[in-house]
C-alpha cells in the first residue's frame, strides 16, 4: 500500500505544537517593538548580538512542547505496553528502543487522527483563513484533546488531583482545566498500561515456570530457564499472531 504525505498531513502533525505555541506567539506579538536580535557596538569596531528576553522565553517554552504533546496523547499507554511485552518475551534489546518508540509514535498518530483532524478543521484552518481570532483558535484546538483525555481518564484519578489542588466545583467536563486534566490522564494511562502488561505477562510466565520445572526435574540446575523458554515464547507469540492481536487491542482500547 502506497502512503503519500501531503502538506495538509504535515500541518495536522504540527497542529498540537502550533496550538500550544499560540499563547507565547501572542506574547511575542505584544512586544513587537522589540527585535528578536539586539545589536550593540563591540570593542575594536565590532558588533555584539544578543537575544531579547521575549525570544529566550519563547524558545524555552518550545523546548517543553514535545513532552506536553506526548503526555496529551495515547503514546504513554502504547510505549508502556510494548516495553512490558519485550520484558515478558525475555528479549532485552529486541526489538530495539528505536523501533519501539517509532512504532508507538506512528500508532499514536493513527489513534489520534480523528482528534487531529477535528482540531485542524475547527481551529487551525479557520485561524489561517482569518475567520476566527487567536483566542478562539486556542479554545477550539484544545477542546478535542480535552475530550479525548476525559474519555480515557478515571473519575478516581480526576477526583484525587481535584482534591489535592482544592479545585472549585465544576459543572461539566468542559470546565476541567488542563493543569488538572493532564496529570489525571497520565496517571490513568499508567494504570491502564500496567494492567494490559499484566495480562501479557501471564502466558509467558507460565512457559517460564513449566520450563524451569522440567529442567529441575531433569537435574539440569545449571541451565538457564530463560534461554530454553525463549524459543517457545517466540513460537507461541508468532502462532497466535501476537503483533496483530496486541496492536489491534491497543487501538481498540482507545475507541471503547
C-alpha positions as a LaTeX table, in Angstrom:
\begin{tabular}{lrrr}
\hline
Residue & $x$ (\AA) & $y$ (\AA) & $z$ (\AA) \\
\hline
Unk1 & 0.00 & 0.00 & 0.00 \\
Unk2 & 1.41 & 3.33 & $-1.03$ \\
Unk3 & 1.49 & 6.07 & 1.58 \\
Unk4 & 1.54 & 9.70 & 0.49 \\
Unk5 & 2.37 & 12.60 & 2.78 \\
Unk6 & 0.85 & 15.93 & 1.75 \\
Unk7 & 1.20 & 19.42 & 3.10 \\
Unk8 & $-2.17$ & 19.04 & 4.83 \\
Unk9 & $-0.99$ & 15.97 & 6.72 \\
Unk10 & 2.19 & 17.74 & 7.82 \\
Unk11 & 0.10 & 20.64 & 9.09 \\
Unk12 & $-2.06$ & 18.25 & 11.09 \\
Unk13 & 1.01 & 16.66 & 12.64 \\
Unk14 & 2.29 & 20.05 & 13.73 \\
Unk15 & $-1.10$ & 21.21 & 14.99 \\
Unk16 & $-0.62$ & 20.39 & 18.71 \\
Unk17 & 2.67 & 22.28 & 18.72 \\
Unk18 & 1.08 & 25.26 & 17.00 \\
Unk19 & $-1.87$ & 25.32 & 19.40 \\
Unk20 & 0.43 & 25.23 & 22.42 \\
Unk21 & 2.69 & 27.89 & 20.95 \\
Unk22 & $-0.08$ & 30.38 & 20.12 \\
Unk23 & $-0.21$ & 31.99 & 23.59 \\
Unk24 & 3.54 & 32.57 & 23.52 \\
Unk25 & 3.31 & 33.90 & 19.99 \\
Unk26 & 0.75 & 36.38 & 21.21 \\
Unk27 & 3.12 & 37.41 & 23.96 \\
Unk28 & 5.84 & 37.96 & 21.41 \\
Unk29 & 3.50 & 39.97 & 19.17 \\
Unk30 & 2.51 & 42.19 & 22.07 \\
Unk31 & 6.13 & 43.26 & 22.29 \\
Unk32 & 6.62 & 43.62 & 18.56 \\
Unk33 & 8.57 & 46.80 & 19.10 \\
Unk34 & 11.48 & 44.75 & 20.43 \\
Unk35 & 13.52 & 42.96 & 17.75 \\
Unk36 & 14.42 & 39.29 & 18.07 \\
Unk37 & 18.13 & 40.14 & 17.97 \\
Unk38 & 19.63 & 43.17 & 19.66 \\
Unk39 & 22.81 & 44.63 & 18.24 \\
Unk40 & 25.28 & 46.78 & 20.07 \\
Unk41 & 28.72 & 48.11 & 19.12 \\
Unk42 & 31.51 & 45.91 & 20.37 \\
Unk43 & 35.18 & 46.53 & 21.00 \\
Unk44 & 37.51 & 47.25 & 18.09 \\
Unk45 & 34.60 & 48.38 & 15.93 \\
Unk46 & 32.80 & 45.01 & 16.00 \\
Unk47 & 29.15 & 44.22 & 16.63 \\
Unk48 & 27.69 & 42.21 & 19.52 \\
Unk49 & 24.43 & 40.28 & 19.04 \\
Unk50 & 22.11 & 39.32 & 21.90 \\
Unk51 & 18.67 & 37.73 & 22.17 \\
Unk52 & 15.76 & 39.61 & 23.66 \\
Unk53 & 14.16 & 38.30 & 26.83 \\
Unk54 & 10.92 & 37.55 & 24.98 \\
Unk55 & 12.69 & 35.42 & 22.41 \\
Unk56 & 14.54 & 33.48 & 25.10 \\
Unk57 & 11.28 & 32.81 & 26.95 \\
Unk58 & 9.61 & 31.63 & 23.75 \\
Unk59 & 12.47 & 29.25 & 22.93 \\
Unk60 & 12.41 & 27.93 & 26.50 \\
Unk61 & 8.69 & 27.20 & 26.29 \\
Unk62 & 9.10 & 25.49 & 22.93 \\
Unk63 & 11.58 & 23.04 & 24.47 \\
Unk64 & 8.79 & 21.71 & 26.72 \\
Unk65 & 6.29 & 21.22 & 23.90 \\
Unk66 & 7.35 & 17.65 & 22.92 \\
Unk67 & 6.76 & 16.44 & 26.48 \\
Unk68 & 3.42 & 18.25 & 26.59 \\
Unk69 & 2.30 & 16.70 & 23.31 \\
Unk70 & 3.34 & 13.17 & 24.36 \\
Unk71 & 1.53 & 13.49 & 27.68 \\
Unk72 & $-1.72$ & 14.53 & 25.98 \\
Unk73 & $-1.87$ & 11.63 & 23.50 \\
Unk74 & $-2.01$ & 7.84 & 23.52 \\
Unk75 & 1.78 & 7.49 & 23.41 \\
Unk76 & 2.22 & 6.75 & 27.13 \\
Unk77 & $-0.01$ & 3.67 & 27.20 \\
Unk78 & 1.36 & 2.26 & 23.95 \\
Unk79 & 5.05 & 2.59 & 24.82 \\
Unk80 & 4.48 & 1.03 & 28.27 \\
Unk81 & 2.69 & $-1.99$ & 26.79 \\
Unk82 & 5.35 & $-2.50$ & 24.12 \\
Unk83 & 8.14 & $-2.27$ & 26.70 \\
Unk84 & 6.44 & $-4.78$ & 29.00 \\
Unk85 & 5.92 & $-7.12$ & 26.05 \\
Unk86 & 9.65 & $-7.08$ & 25.37 \\
Unk87 & 10.37 & $-7.89$ & 29.01 \\
Unk88 & 7.80 & $-10.69$ & 29.02 \\
Unk89 & 9.39 & $-12.26$ & 25.95 \\
Unk90 & 12.80 & $-12.07$ & 27.61 \\
Unk91 & 14.46 & $-10.27$ & 24.70 \\
Unk92 & 16.35 & $-7.45$ & 26.37 \\
Unk93 & 17.17 & $-5.48$ & 23.23 \\
Unk94 & 14.87 & $-6.90$ & 20.55 \\
Unk95 & 13.01 & $-5.00$ & 19.23 \\
Unk96 & 15.41 & $-2.12$ & 19.90 \\
Unk97 & 14.27 & 1.06 & 21.61 \\
Unk98 & 14.22 & 2.99 & 18.33 \\
Unk99 & 11.77 & 0.51 & 16.82 \\
Unk100 & 9.51 & 0.56 & 19.88 \\
Unk101 & 9.43 & 4.36 & 20.02 \\
Unk102 & 8.83 & 4.62 & 16.28 \\
Unk103 & 6.01 & 2.08 & 16.40 \\
Unk104 & 4.47 & 3.85 & 19.39 \\
Unk105 & 4.66 & 7.23 & 17.62 \\
Unk106 & 3.01 & 6.05 & 14.41 \\
Unk107 & 0.38 & 4.04 & 16.29 \\
Unk108 & $-0.31$ & 7.14 & 18.39 \\
Unk109 & $-0.70$ & 9.13 & 15.18 \\
Unk110 & $-3.22$ & 6.55 & 13.94 \\
Unk111 & $-5.20$ & 6.67 & 17.19 \\
Unk112 & $-5.10$ & 10.47 & 17.40 \\
Unk113 & $-6.01$ & 11.06 & 13.73 \\
Unk114 & $-9.69$ & 11.87 & 14.45 \\
Unk115 & $-8.65$ & 14.32 & 17.16 \\
Unk116 & $-6.04$ & 15.96 & 14.93 \\
Unk117 & $-8.48$ & 16.20 & 12.02 \\
Unk118 & $-11.09$ & 17.86 & 14.19 \\
Unk119 & $-8.62$ & 20.31 & 15.71 \\
Unk120 & $-7.27$ & 21.12 & 12.25 \\
Unk121 & $-10.72$ & 21.75 & 10.74 \\
Unk122 & $-12.16$ & 23.60 & 13.74 \\
Unk123 & $-9.15$ & 25.67 & 14.83 \\
Unk124 & $-6.11$ & 25.83 & 12.58 \\
Unk125 & $-7.84$ & 26.17 & 9.20 \\
Unk126 & $-10.27$ & 28.94 & 10.26 \\
Unk127 & $-7.45$ & 30.76 & 12.03 \\
Unk128 & $-5.18$ & 30.57 & 8.98 \\
Unk129 & $-8.08$ & 31.88 & 6.87 \\
Unk130 & $-8.57$ & 34.78 & 9.27 \\
Unk131 & $-12.18$ & 33.93 & 10.15 \\
Unk132 & $-11.57$ & 33.49 & 13.90 \\
Unk133 & $-9.31$ & 35.15 & 16.42 \\
Unk134 & $-6.30$ & 33.58 & 18.07 \\
Unk135 & $-8.11$ & 33.10 & 21.40 \\
Unk136 & $-10.92$ & 31.27 & 19.64 \\
Unk137 & $-8.40$ & 29.10 & 17.77 \\
Unk138 & $-6.69$ & 28.10 & 21.02 \\
Unk139 & $-10.02$ & 27.19 & 22.63 \\
Unk140 & $-11.20$ & 25.20 & 19.62 \\
Unk141 & $-7.84$ & 23.47 & 19.19 \\
Unk142 & $-7.58$ & 22.34 & 22.81 \\
Unk143 & $-11.19$ & 21.12 & 23.06 \\
Unk144 & $-10.74$ & 17.87 & 21.04 \\
Unk145 & $-7.68$ & 16.94 & 23.11 \\
Unk146 & $-9.56$ & 17.63 & 26.36 \\
Unk147 & $-12.46$ & 15.45 & 25.25 \\
Unk148 & $-10.07$ & 12.65 & 24.29 \\
Unk149 & $-8.27$ & 12.80 & 27.63 \\
Unk150 & $-11.50$ & 12.96 & 29.64 \\
Unk151 & $-12.80$ & 9.79 & 27.93 \\
Unk152 & $-9.62$ & 7.93 & 28.94 \\
Unk153 & $-9.35$ & 9.35 & 32.49 \\
Unk154 & $-10.73$ & 7.56 & 35.51 \\
Unk155 & $-13.02$ & 9.54 & 37.77 \\
Unk156 & $-10.99$ & 8.47 & 40.82 \\
Unk157 & $-7.79$ & 9.96 & 39.40 \\
Unk158 & $-9.58$ & 13.16 & 38.42 \\
Unk159 & $-11.12$ & 13.44 & 41.88 \\
Unk160 & $-7.73$ & 12.83 & 43.51 \\
Unk161 & $-6.00$ & 15.70 & 41.73 \\
Unk162 & $-9.04$ & 17.93 & 42.18 \\
Unk163 & $-8.86$ & 17.28 & 45.91 \\
Unk164 & $-5.11$ & 17.90 & 46.07 \\
Unk165 & $-5.37$ & 21.16 & 44.12 \\
Unk166 & $-8.53$ & 22.19 & 46.02 \\
Unk167 & $-10.22$ & 22.98 & 42.73 \\
Unk168 & $-13.66$ & 24.61 & 42.85 \\
Unk169 & $-16.71$ & 22.55 & 41.85 \\
Unk170 & $-17.06$ & 22.11 & 38.08 \\
Unk171 & $-20.34$ & 21.91 & 36.21 \\
Unk172 & $-19.12$ & 19.57 & 33.47 \\
Unk173 & $-16.13$ & 18.02 & 31.72 \\
Unk174 & $-15.61$ & 21.16 & 29.66 \\
Unk175 & $-14.81$ & 23.09 & 32.85 \\
Unk176 & $-11.86$ & 20.84 & 33.80 \\
Unk177 & $-8.61$ & 22.82 & 33.35 \\
Unk178 & $-5.63$ & 21.29 & 31.59 \\
Unk179 & $-3.49$ & 21.70 & 34.71 \\
Unk180 & $-5.83$ & 19.24 & 36.43 \\
Unk181 & $-6.72$ & 17.04 & 33.47 \\
Unk182 & $-3.22$ & 16.24 & 32.17 \\
Unk183 & $-1.81$ & 14.65 & 35.39 \\
Unk184 & $-5.07$ & 12.76 & 35.88 \\
Unk185 & $-4.91$ & 11.49 & 32.30 \\
Unk186 & $-1.27$ & 10.41 & 32.61 \\
Unk187 & $-1.99$ & 8.57 & 35.87 \\
Unk188 & $-4.88$ & 6.72 & 34.28 \\
Unk189 & $-2.76$ & 5.84 & 31.25 \\
Unk190 & $-0.06$ & 4.41 & 33.52 \\
Unk191 & $-2.60$ & 2.25 & 35.32 \\
Unk192 & $-4.15$ & 1.02 & 32.09 \\
Unk193 & $-0.74$ & 0.29 & 30.57 \\
Unk194 & 0.31 & $-1.81$ & 33.56 \\
Unk195 & $-3.00$ & $-3.68$ & 33.55 \\
Unk196 & $-2.56$ & $-4.62$ & 29.90 \\
Unk197 & 1.07 & $-5.54$ & 30.58 \\
Unk198 & $-0.01$ & $-7.85$ & 33.41 \\
Unk199 & $-2.31$ & $-9.81$ & 31.11 \\
Unk200 & 0.50 & $-10.07$ & 28.56 \\
Unk201 & 2.94 & $-11.40$ & 31.17 \\
Unk202 & 0.75 & $-14.32$ & 32.32 \\
Unk203 & 1.15 & $-16.77$ & 29.39 \\
Unk204 & 4.88 & $-16.14$ & 29.12 \\
Unk205 & 5.29 & $-16.53$ & 32.87 \\
Unk206 & 3.56 & $-19.92$ & 32.68 \\
Unk207 & 6.00 & $-21.02$ & 29.99 \\
Unk208 & 8.94 & $-19.94$ & 32.18 \\
Unk209 & 7.56 & $-21.88$ & 35.15 \\
Unk210 & 6.97 & $-25.03$ & 33.10 \\
Unk211 & 10.44 & $-24.92$ & 31.57 \\
Unk212 & 12.03 & $-24.30$ & 34.98 \\
Unk213 & 10.14 & $-27.26$ & 36.49 \\
Unk214 & 11.18 & $-29.57$ & 33.64 \\
Unk215 & 14.82 & $-28.56$ & 33.91 \\
Unk216 & 14.78 & $-29.05$ & 37.67 \\
Unk217 & 13.20 & $-32.50$ & 37.37 \\
Unk218 & 15.90 & $-33.46$ & 34.85 \\
Unk219 & 18.62 & $-32.27$ & 37.20 \\
Unk220 & 19.81 & $-29.56$ & 34.83 \\
Unk221 & 20.30 & $-26.95$ & 37.52 \\
Unk222 & 23.00 & $-25.02$ & 35.69 \\
Unk223 & 20.95 & $-24.41$ & 32.53 \\
Unk224 & 19.21 & $-21.04$ & 32.41 \\
Unk225 & 15.42 & $-21.49$ & 32.07 \\
Unk226 & 15.22 & $-18.17$ & 30.21 \\
Unk227 & 17.45 & $-19.44$ & 27.41 \\
Unk228 & 15.37 & $-22.58$ & 26.93 \\
Unk229 & 11.98 & $-20.90$ & 27.21 \\
Unk230 & 12.75 & $-18.06$ & 24.77 \\
Unk231 & 12.16 & $-20.13$ & 21.58 \\
Unk232 & 8.87 & $-21.45$ & 22.98 \\
Unk233 & 7.67 & $-17.95$ & 23.87 \\
Unk234 & 8.60 & $-16.65$ & 20.43 \\
Unk235 & 6.84 & $-19.59$ & 18.78 \\
Unk236 & 3.70 & $-19.01$ & 20.85 \\
Unk237 & 3.71 & $-15.29$ & 20.06 \\
Unk238 & 4.08 & $-15.94$ & 16.33 \\
Unk239 & 1.49 & $-18.75$ & 16.18 \\
Unk240 & $-1.24$ & $-16.62$ & 17.78 \\
Unk241 & $-0.29$ & $-13.64$ & 15.55 \\
Unk242 & 0.67 & $-11.66$ & 18.62 \\
Unk243 & 1.55 & $-8.40$ & 16.89 \\
Unk244 & $-1.84$ & $-8.14$ & 15.22 \\
Unk245 & $-3.66$ & $-9.01$ & 18.42 \\
Unk246 & $-1.63$ & $-6.58$ & 20.51 \\
Unk247 & $-1.73$ & $-3.60$ & 18.16 \\
Unk248 & $-5.39$ & $-4.16$ & 17.34 \\
Unk249 & $-6.30$ & $-4.40$ & 21.02 \\
Unk250 & $-4.32$ & $-1.26$ & 21.83 \\
Unk251 & $-6.05$ & 0.74 & 19.12 \\
Unk252 & $-9.50$ & $-0.53$ & 20.10 \\
Unk253 & $-8.85$ & 0.22 & 23.78 \\
Unk254 & $-8.95$ & 3.94 & 23.00 \\
Unk255 & $-12.11$ & 3.64 & 20.91 \\
Unk256 & $-14.02$ & 1.77 & 23.59 \\
\hline
\end{tabular}
